[in-house]
Short mmCIF file of C-alpha atoms and ligand atoms in Angstrom, two decimals:
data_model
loop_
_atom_site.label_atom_id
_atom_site.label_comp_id
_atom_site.label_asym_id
_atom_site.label_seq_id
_atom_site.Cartn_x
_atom_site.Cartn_y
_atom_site.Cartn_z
CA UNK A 1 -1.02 -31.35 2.08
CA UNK A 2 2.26 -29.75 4.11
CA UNK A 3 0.07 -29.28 7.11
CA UNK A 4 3.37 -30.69 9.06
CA UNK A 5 5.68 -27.52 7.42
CA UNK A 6 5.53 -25.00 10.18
CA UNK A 7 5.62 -21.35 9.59
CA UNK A 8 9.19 -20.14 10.45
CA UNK A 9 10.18 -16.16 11.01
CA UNK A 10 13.71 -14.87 11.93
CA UNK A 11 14.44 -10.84 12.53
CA UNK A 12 17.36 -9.93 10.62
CA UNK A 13 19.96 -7.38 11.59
CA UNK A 14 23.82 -8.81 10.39
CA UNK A 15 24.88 -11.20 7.87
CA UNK A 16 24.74 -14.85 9.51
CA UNK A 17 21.11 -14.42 10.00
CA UNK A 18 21.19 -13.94 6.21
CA UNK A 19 22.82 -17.30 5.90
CA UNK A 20 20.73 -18.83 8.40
CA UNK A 21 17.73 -17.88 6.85
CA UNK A 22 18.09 -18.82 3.38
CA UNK A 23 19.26 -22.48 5.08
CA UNK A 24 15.62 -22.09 6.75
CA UNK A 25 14.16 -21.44 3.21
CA UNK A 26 15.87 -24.26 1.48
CA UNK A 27 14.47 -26.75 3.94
CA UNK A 28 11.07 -25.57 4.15
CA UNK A 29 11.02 -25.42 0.18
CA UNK A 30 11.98 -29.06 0.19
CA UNK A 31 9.71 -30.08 3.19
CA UNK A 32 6.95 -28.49 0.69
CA UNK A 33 7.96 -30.38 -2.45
CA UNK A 34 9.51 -27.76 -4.55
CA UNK A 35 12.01 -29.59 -7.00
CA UNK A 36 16.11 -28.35 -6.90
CA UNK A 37 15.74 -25.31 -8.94
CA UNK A 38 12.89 -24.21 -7.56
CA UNK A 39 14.84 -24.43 -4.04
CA UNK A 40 17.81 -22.48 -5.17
CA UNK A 41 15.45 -19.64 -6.75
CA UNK A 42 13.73 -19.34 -3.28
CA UNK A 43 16.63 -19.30 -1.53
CA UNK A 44 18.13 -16.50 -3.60
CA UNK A 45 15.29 -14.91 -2.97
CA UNK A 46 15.00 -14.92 0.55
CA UNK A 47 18.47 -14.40 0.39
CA UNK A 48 18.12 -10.93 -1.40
CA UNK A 49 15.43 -9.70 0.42
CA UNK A 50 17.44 -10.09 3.99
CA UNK A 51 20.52 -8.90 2.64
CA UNK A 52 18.70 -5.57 1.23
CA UNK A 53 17.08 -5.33 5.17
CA UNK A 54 20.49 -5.10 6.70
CA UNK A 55 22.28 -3.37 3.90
CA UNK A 56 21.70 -0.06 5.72
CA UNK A 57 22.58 -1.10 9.36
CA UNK A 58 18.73 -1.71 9.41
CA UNK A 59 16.86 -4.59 11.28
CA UNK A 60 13.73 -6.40 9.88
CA UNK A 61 11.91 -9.89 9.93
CA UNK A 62 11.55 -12.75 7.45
CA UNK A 63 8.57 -14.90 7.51
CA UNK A 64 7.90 -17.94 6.00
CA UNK A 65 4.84 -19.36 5.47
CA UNK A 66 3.31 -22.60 3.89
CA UNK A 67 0.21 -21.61 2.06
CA UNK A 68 -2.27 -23.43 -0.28
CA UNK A 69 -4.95 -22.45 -3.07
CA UNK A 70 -7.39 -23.97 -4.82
CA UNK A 71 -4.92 -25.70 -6.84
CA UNK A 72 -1.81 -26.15 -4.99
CA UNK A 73 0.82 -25.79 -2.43
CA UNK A 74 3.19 -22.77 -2.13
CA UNK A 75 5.40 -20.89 -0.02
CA UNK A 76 4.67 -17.01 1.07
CA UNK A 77 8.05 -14.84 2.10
CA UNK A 78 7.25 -12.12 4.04
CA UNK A 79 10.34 -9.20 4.60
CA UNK A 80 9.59 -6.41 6.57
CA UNK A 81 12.02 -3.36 7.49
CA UNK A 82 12.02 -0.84 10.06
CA UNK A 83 12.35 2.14 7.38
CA UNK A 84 14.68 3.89 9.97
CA UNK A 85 17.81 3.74 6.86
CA UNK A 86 16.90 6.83 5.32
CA UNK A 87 18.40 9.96 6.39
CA UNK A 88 18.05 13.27 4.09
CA UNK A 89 21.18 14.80 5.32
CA UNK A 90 22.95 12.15 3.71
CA UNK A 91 24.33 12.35 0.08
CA UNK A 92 23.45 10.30 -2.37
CA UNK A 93 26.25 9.28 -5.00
CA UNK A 94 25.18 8.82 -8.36
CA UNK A 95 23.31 5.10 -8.52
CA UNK A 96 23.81 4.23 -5.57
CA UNK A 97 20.45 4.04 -3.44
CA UNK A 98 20.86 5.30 0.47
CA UNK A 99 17.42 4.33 1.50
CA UNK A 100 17.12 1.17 3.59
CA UNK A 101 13.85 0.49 1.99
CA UNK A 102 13.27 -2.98 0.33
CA UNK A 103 12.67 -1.92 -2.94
CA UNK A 104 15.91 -1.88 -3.69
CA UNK A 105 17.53 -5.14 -6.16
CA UNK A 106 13.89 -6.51 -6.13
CA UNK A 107 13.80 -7.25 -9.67
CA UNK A 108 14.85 -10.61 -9.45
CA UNK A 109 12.82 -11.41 -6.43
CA UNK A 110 9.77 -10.07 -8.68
CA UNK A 111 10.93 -12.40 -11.58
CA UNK A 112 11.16 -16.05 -9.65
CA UNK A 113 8.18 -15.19 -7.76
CA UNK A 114 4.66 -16.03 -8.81
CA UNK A 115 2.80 -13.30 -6.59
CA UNK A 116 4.63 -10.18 -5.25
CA UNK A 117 3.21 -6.98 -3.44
CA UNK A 118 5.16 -4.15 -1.74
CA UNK A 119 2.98 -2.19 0.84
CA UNK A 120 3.53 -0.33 3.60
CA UNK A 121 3.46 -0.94 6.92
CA UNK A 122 0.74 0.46 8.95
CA UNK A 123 2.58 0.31 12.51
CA UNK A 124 5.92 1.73 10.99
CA UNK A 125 8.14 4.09 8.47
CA UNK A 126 9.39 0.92 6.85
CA UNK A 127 7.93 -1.11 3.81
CA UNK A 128 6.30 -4.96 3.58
CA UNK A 129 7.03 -7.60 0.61
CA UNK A 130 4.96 -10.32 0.47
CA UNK A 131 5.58 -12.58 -2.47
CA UNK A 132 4.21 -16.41 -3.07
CA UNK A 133 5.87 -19.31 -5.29
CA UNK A 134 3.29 -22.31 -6.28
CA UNK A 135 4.45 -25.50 -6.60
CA UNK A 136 2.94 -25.27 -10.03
CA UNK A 137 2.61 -22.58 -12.25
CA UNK A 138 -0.64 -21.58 -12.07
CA UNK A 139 -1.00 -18.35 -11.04
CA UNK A 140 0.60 -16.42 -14.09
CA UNK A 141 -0.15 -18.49 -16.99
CA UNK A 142 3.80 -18.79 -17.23
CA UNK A 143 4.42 -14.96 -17.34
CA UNK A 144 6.55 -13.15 -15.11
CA UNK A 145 6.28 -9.68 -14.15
CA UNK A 146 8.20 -7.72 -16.67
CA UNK A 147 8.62 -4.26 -14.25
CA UNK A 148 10.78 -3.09 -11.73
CA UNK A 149 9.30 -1.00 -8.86
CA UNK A 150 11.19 1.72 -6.63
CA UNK A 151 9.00 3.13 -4.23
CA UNK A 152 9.59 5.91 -1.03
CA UNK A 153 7.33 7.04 1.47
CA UNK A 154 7.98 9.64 4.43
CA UNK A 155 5.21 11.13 7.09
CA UNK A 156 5.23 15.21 7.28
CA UNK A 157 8.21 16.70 8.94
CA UNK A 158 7.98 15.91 12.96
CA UNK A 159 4.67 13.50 11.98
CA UNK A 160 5.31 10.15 13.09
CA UNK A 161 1.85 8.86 11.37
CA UNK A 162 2.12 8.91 7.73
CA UNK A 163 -1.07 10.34 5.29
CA UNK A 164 -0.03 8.88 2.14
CA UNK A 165 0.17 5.16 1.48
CA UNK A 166 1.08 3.41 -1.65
CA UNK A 167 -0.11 -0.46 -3.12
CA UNK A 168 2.14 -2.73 -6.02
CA UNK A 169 0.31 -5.87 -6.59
CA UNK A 170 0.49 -8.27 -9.13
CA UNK A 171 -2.49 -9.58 -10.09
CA UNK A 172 -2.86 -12.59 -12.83
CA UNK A 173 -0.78 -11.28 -15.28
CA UNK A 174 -1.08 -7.68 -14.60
CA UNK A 175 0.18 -5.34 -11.93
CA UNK A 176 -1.87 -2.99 -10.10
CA UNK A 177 0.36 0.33 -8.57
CA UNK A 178 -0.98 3.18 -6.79
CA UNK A 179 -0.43 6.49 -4.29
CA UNK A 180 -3.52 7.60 -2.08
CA UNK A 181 -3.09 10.68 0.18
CA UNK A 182 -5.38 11.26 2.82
CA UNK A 183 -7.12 14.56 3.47
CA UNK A 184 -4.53 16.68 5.66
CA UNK A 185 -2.07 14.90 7.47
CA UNK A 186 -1.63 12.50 10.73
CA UNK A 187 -3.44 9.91 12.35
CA UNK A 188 -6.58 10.90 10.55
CA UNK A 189 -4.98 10.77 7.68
CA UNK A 190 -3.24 7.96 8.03
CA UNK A 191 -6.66 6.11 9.27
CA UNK A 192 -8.35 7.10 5.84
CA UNK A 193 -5.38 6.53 3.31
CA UNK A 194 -5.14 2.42 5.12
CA UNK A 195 -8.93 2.19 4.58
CA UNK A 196 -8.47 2.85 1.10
CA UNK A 197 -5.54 0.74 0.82
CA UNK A 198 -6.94 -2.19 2.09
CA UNK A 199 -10.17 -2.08 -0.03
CA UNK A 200 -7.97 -1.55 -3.00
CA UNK A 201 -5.86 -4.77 -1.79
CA UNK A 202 -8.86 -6.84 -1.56
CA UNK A 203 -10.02 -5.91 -4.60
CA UNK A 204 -7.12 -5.58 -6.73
CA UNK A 205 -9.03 -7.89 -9.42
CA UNK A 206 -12.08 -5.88 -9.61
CA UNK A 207 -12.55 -3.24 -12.57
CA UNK A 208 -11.13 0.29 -11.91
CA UNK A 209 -14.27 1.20 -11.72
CA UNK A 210 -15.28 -0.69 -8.94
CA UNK A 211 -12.66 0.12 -6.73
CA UNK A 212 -12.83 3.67 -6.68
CA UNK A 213 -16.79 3.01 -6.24
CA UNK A 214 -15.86 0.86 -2.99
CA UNK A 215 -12.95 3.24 -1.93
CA UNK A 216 -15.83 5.88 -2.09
CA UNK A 217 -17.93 3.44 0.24
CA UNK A 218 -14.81 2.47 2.39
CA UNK A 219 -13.65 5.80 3.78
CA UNK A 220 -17.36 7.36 3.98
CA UNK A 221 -16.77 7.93 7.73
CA UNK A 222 -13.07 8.53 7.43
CA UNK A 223 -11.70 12.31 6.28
CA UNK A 224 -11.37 10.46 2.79
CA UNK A 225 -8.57 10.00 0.32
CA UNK A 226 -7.15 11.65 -3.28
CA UNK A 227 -5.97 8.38 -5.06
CA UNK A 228 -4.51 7.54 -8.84
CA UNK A 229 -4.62 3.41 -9.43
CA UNK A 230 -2.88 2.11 -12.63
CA UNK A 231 -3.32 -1.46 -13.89
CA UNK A 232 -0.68 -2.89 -16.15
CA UNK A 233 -1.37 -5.46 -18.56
CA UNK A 234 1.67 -7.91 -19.07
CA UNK A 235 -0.04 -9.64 -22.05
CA UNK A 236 -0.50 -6.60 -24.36
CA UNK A 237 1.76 -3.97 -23.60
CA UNK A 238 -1.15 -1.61 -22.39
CA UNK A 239 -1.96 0.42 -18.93
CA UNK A 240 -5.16 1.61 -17.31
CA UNK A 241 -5.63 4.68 -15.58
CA UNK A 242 -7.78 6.07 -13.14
CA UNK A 243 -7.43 9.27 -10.71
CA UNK A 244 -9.51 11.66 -8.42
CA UNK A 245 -7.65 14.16 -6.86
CA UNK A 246 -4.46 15.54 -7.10
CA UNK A 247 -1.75 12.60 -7.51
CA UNK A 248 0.65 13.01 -10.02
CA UNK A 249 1.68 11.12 -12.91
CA UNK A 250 4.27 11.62 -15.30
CA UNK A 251 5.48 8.88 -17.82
CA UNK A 252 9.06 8.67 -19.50
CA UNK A 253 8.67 7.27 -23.16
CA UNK A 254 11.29 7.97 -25.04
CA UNK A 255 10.54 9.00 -28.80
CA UNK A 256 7.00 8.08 -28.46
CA UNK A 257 3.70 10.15 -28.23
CA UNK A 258 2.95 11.21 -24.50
CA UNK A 259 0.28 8.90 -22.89
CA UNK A 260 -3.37 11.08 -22.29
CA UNK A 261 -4.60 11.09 -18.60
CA UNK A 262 -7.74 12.34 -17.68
CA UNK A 263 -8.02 13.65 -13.36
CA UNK A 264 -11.37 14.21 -11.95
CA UNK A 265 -11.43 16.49 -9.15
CA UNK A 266 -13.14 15.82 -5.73
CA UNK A 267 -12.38 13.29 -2.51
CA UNK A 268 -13.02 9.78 -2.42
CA UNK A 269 -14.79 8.82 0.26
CA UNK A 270 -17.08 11.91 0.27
CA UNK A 271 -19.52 10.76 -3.01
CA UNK A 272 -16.31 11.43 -5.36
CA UNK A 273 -17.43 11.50 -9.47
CA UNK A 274 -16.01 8.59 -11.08
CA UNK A 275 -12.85 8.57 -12.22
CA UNK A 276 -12.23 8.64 -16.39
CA UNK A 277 -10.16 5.35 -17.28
CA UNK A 278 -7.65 6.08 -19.73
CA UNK A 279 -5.71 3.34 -21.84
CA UNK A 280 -2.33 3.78 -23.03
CA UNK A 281 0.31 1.91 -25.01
CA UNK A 282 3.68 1.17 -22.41
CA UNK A 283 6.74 1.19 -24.57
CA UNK A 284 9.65 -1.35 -23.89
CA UNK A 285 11.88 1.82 -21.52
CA UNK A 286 9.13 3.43 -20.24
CA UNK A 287 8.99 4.49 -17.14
CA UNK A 288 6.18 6.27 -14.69
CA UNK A 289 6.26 8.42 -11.90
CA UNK A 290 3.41 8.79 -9.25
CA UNK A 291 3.49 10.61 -6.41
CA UNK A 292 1.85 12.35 -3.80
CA UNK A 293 1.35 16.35 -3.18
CA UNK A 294 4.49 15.84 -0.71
CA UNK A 295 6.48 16.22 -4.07
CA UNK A 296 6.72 19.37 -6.11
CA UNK A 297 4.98 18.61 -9.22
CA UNK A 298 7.36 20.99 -10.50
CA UNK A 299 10.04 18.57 -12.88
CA UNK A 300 10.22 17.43 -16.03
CA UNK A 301 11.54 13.94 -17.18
CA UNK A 302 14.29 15.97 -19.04
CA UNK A 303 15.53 16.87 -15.33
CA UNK A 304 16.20 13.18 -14.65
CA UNK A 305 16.99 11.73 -18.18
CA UNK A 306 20.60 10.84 -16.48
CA UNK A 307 18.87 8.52 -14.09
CA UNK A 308 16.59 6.58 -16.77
CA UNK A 309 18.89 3.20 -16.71
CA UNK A 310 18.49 3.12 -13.06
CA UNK A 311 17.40 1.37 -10.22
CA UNK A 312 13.85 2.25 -10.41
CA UNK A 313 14.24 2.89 -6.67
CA UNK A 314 17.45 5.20 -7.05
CA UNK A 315 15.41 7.14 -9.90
CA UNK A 316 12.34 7.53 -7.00
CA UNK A 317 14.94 8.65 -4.36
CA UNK A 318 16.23 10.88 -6.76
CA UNK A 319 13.13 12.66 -7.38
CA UNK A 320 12.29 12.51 -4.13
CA UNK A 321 15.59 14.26 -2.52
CA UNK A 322 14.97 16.95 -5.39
CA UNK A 323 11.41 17.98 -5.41
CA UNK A 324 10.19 16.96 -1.46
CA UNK A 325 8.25 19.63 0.52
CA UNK A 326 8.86 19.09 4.54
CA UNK A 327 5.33 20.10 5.14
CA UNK A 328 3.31 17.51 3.84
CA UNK A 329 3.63 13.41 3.62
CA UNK A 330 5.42 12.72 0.40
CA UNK A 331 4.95 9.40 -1.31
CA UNK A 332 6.36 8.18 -4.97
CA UNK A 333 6.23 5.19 -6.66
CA UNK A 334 8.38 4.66 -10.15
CA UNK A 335 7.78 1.15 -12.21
CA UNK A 336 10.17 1.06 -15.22
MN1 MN B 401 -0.72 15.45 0.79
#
């Protein structure tokens, strides 16, 4: 057991706290067993994510943490930013990405890492990472997450609490992704969409089903949530999906027949029908959009086809800085 490998954490705002925390992550990888490979992986890793926190003038954390299942020994990295890098009067050039969020350059982090989530922070504007490595591969049957993930999220103009929320979790071979407004917009709001969220994120393995039953449950005494959930299947190339309310989804599939989604109307939280699960085939270069009411539903995929090779998070700020509305939390979430 690594009971004597102490959790480190290190706030990072310029570059030689970079370099000393990838030294930290090294050590601790060795301390834990991890062979040399395995050490240089995590420290690119924790290397990426602390470079992406200060990359616009922003300051964050790093935490590391020894962790252990049922089967074995692991480290979790935990990078959180202060979401303070995005500013709408600026320009953005073509492909280049002017949020400080972290999901920006996070697909190789998601491919050497056995478990990673983005979420958002509950105290702040900015976003939360939390990815694991086992010592042994046992989490993903040898797979590795085949999407990248671009994700922005932004409170109502002059709000400082934010209504809509959004979950990416890998799960076992799959990935779970999803974008749950609550009812109106502030604290209230804010207090239902988190309730929601964190059923959904301790139930991510459950059937869709299930988790809109228990989101339905959850936020009974909150104000209650709209939510869309979508469960991708690495292993064969399908996707689940599931929606009450009024989230948006649009998918990019180039050449191929457009995916059928069924929404049920009503709130969850306030005895909301269950949803209609839909499974479609995901093509090798498709891409999805979700997003809250915050963004005009008004666009077409054609409108964007210049961004499709992308970032996933450029092609989500993109949209964003296009079709936001200043009036009401906007939230999307792109996986490509
Ligand atoms: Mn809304």
């Amino acid at each position: 057991m690594t009971f004597h490998v102490e959790p480190k954490f290190m706030v990072i705002s310029n570059s030689s706290e970079v370099i000393a925390i990838r030294r930290i992550a090294k050590e601790m990888a060795h301390d834990i067993g991890f062979d040399e490979s395995a050490r240089e992986e995590i420290s690119l890793v924790v290397s990426e994510l602390a470079s992406n926190i200060i990359k616009y003038g922003q300051r964050g954390m790093i935490t590391l943490t020894p962790v252990c299942n049922e089967q074995c020994e692991g480290l979790m990295i935990e990078a959180e930013d202060d979401g303070d890098g995005f500013n709408e009067h600026t320009s953005m050039k073509d492909g280049v990405s002017t949020s400080g969020t972290l999901g920006v350059g996070l697909g190789a982090v998601n491919r050497l890492m056995d478990e990673f989530d983005i979420l958002q922070r509950e105290d702040a504007a900015g976003t939360r990472i939390v990815c694991k490595r086992w010592l042994h591969d046992n989490s993903n049957h040898g797979l590795h997450c085949p999407f990248e993930f671009g994700v922005f999220s932004r409170p109502k103009l002059n709000e400082t609490a934010n209504g809509d929320t959004f979950i990416i979790k890998n799960i076992r071979g799959a990935t779970l992704v999803g974008v749950i407004d609550g009812v109106g917009h502030g604290e209230l709001a804010s207090h239902a969409a988190n309730a929601a969220r964190q059923y959904v994120e301790r139930h991510a393995e459950s059937s869709l089903l299930d988790i809109f039953r228990g989101v339905d449950r959850a936020c009974a005494s909150t104000r209650g949530v709209v939510m869309a959930l979508v469960i991708f299947d690495w292993t064969n190339g399908t996707f689940r999906y599931a929606s009450v309310g009024n989230i948006e989804v649009k998918v990019f599939s180039y050449g191929n027949e457009k995916p059928k989604f069924i929404v049920r109307r009503g709130i969850v939280g306030k005895h909301a029908p269950s949803p209609v699960i839909t499974e479609n085939i995901w093509h090798s270069g498709d891409i999805l959009a979700l997003h809250s009411d915050g963004i005009s539903t008004q666009w077409q995929w054609h409108d964007f086809a210049q961004y499709a090779d992308y970032p996933a998070q450029v092609i989500a700020e993109h949209i964003y800085n296009a079709m936001q509305k200043d009036h009401d939390d906007a939230t999307i979430v792109i996986v490509k």
